[in-house]
Amino acid sequence: MTAIVSPKPAIALSGVSKSFGSTQVLKGIDLAVSPGEVLVLIGASGSGKSTVLRIMSGLEIADAGEIWVNDVPLHDSRRAKEIRGHVGMVFQQFNLFPHKTALGNVTLALIKARKMSKADAERTAMAALNRVGLADRAGHYPSQLSGGQQQRVAIARALAVEPKIMFFDEATSALDPELVGEVTEVMRELAREGMTMVVVTHEMGFARKTADRVVFMDKGVIAEQGAPEQIFVHPQNARTQQFLSRVL
Ligand code: ADP
Ligand code: MG
């Protein structure tokens, strides 16, 4: 007889709490993300979504609880930096170096994170730009690119180091509406390829189509979670219903 073993989670949070000063912004978060899962975090501004992402990526240390990401115990501040280079982050602000080309921006990340030679880094960077459909813009500077293209360069920069997990924090919030689609399409493609992703977004269309699971956060707790159709069509929690009635 073969035992059925559920895959070890890529991310596991248990009892995670975090305060800033006297304000407790996370109040005992329990959450596991499976390899290949696309988890979308929704919730009002200030509910703690970014703090969860920052703790999962080792940028912020929790006050209490355990956080395992890719087998690294992130609750141990001495070991949190081990996760760098294994996770990729994409933020609302693209944070590209203005005086470097698209290729230069991605190459620099590789030279820093992977200690690659310039030639190897440029080859890998071109492959990453190709993945986001920007191989033909490699020589362009950020000012010569649209917001959507700049964000795709930022995604290429994160992908180039071959992360196991990708985090997106409102990656499309700074974009003009007509540029959102090209970025969410790249994100959908990554999801199809089996990337483990945790995505904070206001794009409910993306959440409905792409999420395996939607988590609704309210004032530092997970108020409700479930499959997209469950959350969007049959939300159980009054706070979820209220939130969705404002954003949908
Ligand atoms: P969300 O991403 O859902 O909008 P955040 O995780 O950014 O929420 O923030 C949750 C709460 O924590 C907010 O009230 C915010 O002002 C506060 N907060 C976040 N980061 C810090 C920080 N570095 N210092 C002080 N307060 C913070
Ligand atoms: Mg946020």
mmCIF file with all atom_site columns, N, CA and C and ligand atoms in Angstrom, residues 20 23 25 43-52 60 169-170 200, ligand 1:
data_model
loop_
_atom_site.group_PDB
_atom_site.id
_atom_site.type_symbol
_atom_site.label_atom_id
_atom_site.label_alt_id
_atom_site.label_comp_id
_atom_site.label_asym_id
_atom_site.label_entity_id
_atom_site.label_seq_id
_atom_site.pdbx_PDB_ins_code
_atom_site.Cartn_x
_atom_site.Cartn_y
_atom_site.Cartn_z
_atom_site.occupancy
_atom_site.B_iso_or_equiv
_atom_site.pdbx_formal_charge
_atom_site.auth_seq_id
_atom_site.auth_comp_id
_atom_site.auth_asym_id
_atom_site.auth_atom_id
_atom_site.pdbx_PDB_model_num
ATOM   1  N N   . PHE A 1 20  ? 3.077  47.351 14.997 1.00 0.00 ? 20  PHE A N   1
ATOM   2  C CA  . PHE A 1 20  ? 3.929  48.520 14.796 1.00 0.00 ? 20  PHE A CA  1
ATOM   3  C C   . PHE A 1 20  ? 3.571  49.482 15.913 1.00 0.00 ? 20  PHE A C   1
ATOM   4  N N   . THR A 1 23  ? 0.058  49.427 17.690 1.00 0.00 ? 23  THR A N   1
ATOM   5  C CA  . THR A 1 23  ? -0.990 48.911 16.797 1.00 0.00 ? 23  THR A CA  1
ATOM   6  C C   . THR A 1 23  ? -0.671 47.494 16.351 1.00 0.00 ? 23  THR A C   1
ATOM   7  N N   . VAL A 1 25  ? -1.133 44.851 13.821 1.00 0.00 ? 25  VAL A N   1
ATOM   8  C CA  . VAL A 1 25  ? -1.643 44.823 12.448 1.00 0.00 ? 25  VAL A CA  1
ATOM   9  C C   . VAL A 1 25  ? -1.899 43.392 11.964 1.00 0.00 ? 25  VAL A C   1
ATOM   10 N N   . GLY A 1 43  ? -8.682 42.629 0.506  1.00 0.00 ? 43  GLY A N   1
ATOM   11 C CA  . GLY A 1 43  ? -9.084 43.251 1.767  1.00 0.00 ? 43  GLY A CA  1
ATOM   12 C C   . GLY A 1 43  ? -8.865 44.750 1.692  1.00 0.00 ? 43  GLY A C   1
ATOM   13 N N   . ALA A 1 44  ? -9.507 45.458 2.609  1.00 0.00 ? 44  ALA A N   1
ATOM   14 C CA  . ALA A 1 44  ? -9.434 46.911 2.611  1.00 0.00 ? 44  ALA A CA  1
ATOM   15 C C   . ALA A 1 44  ? -8.010 47.379 2.887  1.00 0.00 ? 44  ALA A C   1
ATOM   16 N N   . SER A 1 45  ? -7.729 48.596 2.503  1.00 0.00 ? 45  SER A N   1
ATOM   17 C CA  . SER A 1 45  ? -6.455 49.227 2.810  1.00 0.00 ? 45  SER A CA  1
ATOM   18 C C   . SER A 1 45  ? -6.233 49.209 4.326  1.00 0.00 ? 45  SER A C   1
ATOM   19 N N   . GLY A 1 46  ? -5.034 48.809 4.731  1.00 0.00 ? 46  GLY A N   1
ATOM   20 C CA  . GLY A 1 46  ? -4.718 48.772 6.157  1.00 0.00 ? 46  GLY A CA  1
ATOM   21 C C   . GLY A 1 46  ? -5.058 47.458 6.842  1.00 0.00 ? 46  GLY A C   1
ATOM   22 N N   . SER A 1 47  ? -5.587 46.482 6.089  1.00 0.00 ? 47  SER A N   1
ATOM   23 C CA  . SER A 1 47  ? -5.993 45.222 6.716  1.00 0.00 ? 47  SER A CA  1
ATOM   24 C C   . SER A 1 47  ? -4.813 44.292 7.004  1.00 0.00 ? 47  SER A C   1
ATOM   25 N N   . GLY A 1 48  ? -3.625 44.609 6.445  1.00 0.00 ? 48  GLY A N   1
ATOM   26 C CA  . GLY A 1 48  ? -2.434 43.837 6.771  1.00 0.00 ? 48  GLY A CA  1
ATOM   27 C C   . GLY A 1 48  ? -1.870 43.005 5.623  1.00 0.00 ? 48  GLY A C   1
ATOM   28 N N   . LYS A 1 49  ? -2.386 43.197 4.415  1.00 0.00 ? 49  LYS A N   1
ATOM   29 C CA  . LYS A 1 49  ? -1.969 42.379 3.269  1.00 0.00 ? 49  LYS A CA  1
ATOM   30 C C   . LYS A 1 49  ? -0.480 42.532 2.967  1.00 0.00 ? 49  LYS A C   1
ATOM   31 N N   . SER A 1 50  ? -0.020 43.774 2.869  1.00 0.00 ? 50  SER A N   1
ATOM   32 C CA  . SER A 1 50  ? 1.404  43.991 2.554  1.00 0.00 ? 50  SER A CA  1
ATOM   33 C C   . SER A 1 50  ? 2.298  43.449 3.655  1.00 0.00 ? 50  SER A C   1
ATOM   34 N N   . THR A 1 51  ? 1.853  43.584 4.890  1.00 0.00 ? 51  THR A N   1
ATOM   35 C CA  . THR A 1 51  ? 2.663  43.082 6.005  1.00 0.00 ? 51  THR A CA  1
ATOM   36 C C   . THR A 1 51  ? 2.807  41.566 5.913  1.00 0.00 ? 51  THR A C   1
ATOM   37 N N   . VAL A 1 52  ? 1.741  40.871 5.539  1.00 0.00 ? 52  VAL A N   1
ATOM   38 C CA  . VAL A 1 52  ? 1.831  39.416 5.343  1.00 0.00 ? 52  VAL A CA  1
ATOM   39 C C   . VAL A 1 52  ? 2.859  39.094 4.260  1.00 0.00 ? 52  VAL A C   1
ATOM   40 N N   . GLU A 1 60  ? 10.292 41.617 6.623  1.00 0.00 ? 60  GLU A N   1
ATOM   41 C CA  . GLU A 1 60  ? 9.791  42.049 7.928  1.00 0.00 ? 60  GLU A CA  1
ATOM   42 C C   . GLU A 1 60  ? 9.804  40.822 8.835  1.00 0.00 ? 60  GLU A C   1
ATOM   43 N N   . ASP A 1 169 ? 2.693  42.677 -4.937 1.00 0.00 ? 169 ASP A N   1
ATOM   44 C CA  . ASP A 1 169 ? 1.943  43.570 -4.059 1.00 0.00 ? 169 ASP A CA  1
ATOM   45 C C   . ASP A 1 169 ? 1.387  44.743 -4.867 1.00 0.00 ? 169 ASP A C   1
ATOM   46 N N   . GLU A 1 170 ? 0.143  44.627 -5.253 1.00 0.00 ? 170 GLU A N   1
ATOM   47 C CA  . GLU A 1 170 ? -0.542 45.656 -6.042 1.00 0.00 ? 170 GLU A CA  1
ATOM   48 C C   . GLU A 1 170 ? 0.271  46.051 -7.268 1.00 0.00 ? 170 GLU A C   1
ATOM   49 N N   . VAL A 1 200 ? -1.340 40.197 -3.967 1.00 0.00 ? 200 VAL A N   1
ATOM   50 C CA  . VAL A 1 200 ? -2.260 41.202 -3.419 1.00 0.00 ? 200 VAL A CA  1
ATOM   51 C C   . VAL A 1 200 ? -2.722 42.035 -4.598 1.00 0.00 ? 200 VAL A C   1
HETATM 52 P P1  . ADP B 2 .   ? -2.530 46.727 3.495  1.00 0.00 ? 1   ADP B P1  1
HETATM 53 O O1  . ADP B 2 .   ? -1.417 46.279 2.624  1.00 0.00 ? 1   ADP B O1  1
HETATM 54 O O2  . ADP B 2 .   ? -3.638 45.738 3.625  1.00 0.00 ? 1   ADP B O2  1
HETATM 55 O O3  . ADP B 2 .   ? -3.061 48.089 3.082  1.00 0.00 ? 1   ADP B O3  1
HETATM 56 P P2  . ADP B 2 .   ? -0.469 47.027 5.505  1.00 0.00 ? 1   ADP B P2  1
HETATM 57 O O4  . ADP B 2 .   ? 0.046  45.675 5.802  1.00 0.00 ? 1   ADP B O4  1
HETATM 58 O O5  . ADP B 2 .   ? 0.359  47.874 4.599  1.00 0.00 ? 1   ADP B O5  1
HETATM 59 O O6  . ADP B 2 .   ? -1.973 46.916 4.968  1.00 0.00 ? 1   ADP B O6  1
HETATM 60 O O7  . ADP B 2 .   ? -0.657 47.852 6.821  1.00 0.00 ? 1   ADP B O7  1
HETATM 61 C C1  . ADP B 2 .   ? -1.415 47.414 7.924  1.00 0.00 ? 1   ADP B C1  1
HETATM 62 C C2  . ADP B 2 .   ? -1.323 48.462 9.009  1.00 0.00 ? 1   ADP B C2  1
HETATM 63 O O8  . ADP B 2 .   ? 0.001  48.531 9.503  1.00 0.00 ? 1   ADP B O8  1
HETATM 64 C C3  . ADP B 2 .   ? -1.681 49.855 8.547  1.00 0.00 ? 1   ADP B C3  1
HETATM 65 O O9  . ADP B 2 .   ? -2.402 50.486 9.565  1.00 0.00 ? 1   ADP B O9  1
HETATM 66 C C4  . ADP B 2 .   ? -0.327 50.502 8.362  1.00 0.00 ? 1   ADP B C4  1
HETATM 67 O O10 . ADP B 2 .   ? -0.415 51.892 8.571  1.00 0.00 ? 1   ADP B O10 1
HETATM 68 C C5  . ADP B 2 .   ? 0.523  49.837 9.411  1.00 0.00 ? 1   ADP B C5  1
HETATM 69 N N1  . ADP B 2 .   ? 1.932  49.728 9.023  1.00 0.00 ? 1   ADP B N1  1
HETATM 70 C C6  . ADP B 2 .   ? 2.424  49.000 8.004  1.00 0.00 ? 1   ADP B C6  1
HETATM 71 N N2  . ADP B 2 .   ? 3.769  49.098 7.945  1.00 0.00 ? 1   ADP B N2  1
HETATM 72 C C7  . ADP B 2 .   ? 4.140  49.907 8.954  1.00 0.00 ? 1   ADP B C7  1
HETATM 73 C C8  . ADP B 2 .   ? 5.393  50.395 9.432  1.00 0.00 ? 1   ADP B C8  1
HETATM 74 N N3  . ADP B 2 .   ? 6.548  50.054 8.861  1.00 0.00 ? 1   ADP B N3  1
HETATM 75 N N4  . ADP B 2 .   ? 5.379  51.224 10.508 1.00 0.00 ? 1   ADP B N4  1
HETATM 76 C C9  . ADP B 2 .   ? 4.227  51.561 11.109 1.00 0.00 ? 1   ADP B C9  1
HETATM 77 N N5  . ADP B 2 .   ? 3.006  51.142 10.713 1.00 0.00 ? 1   ADP B N5  1
HETATM 78 C C10 . ADP B 2 .   ? 2.955  50.319 9.649  1.00 0.00 ? 1   ADP B C10 1
#
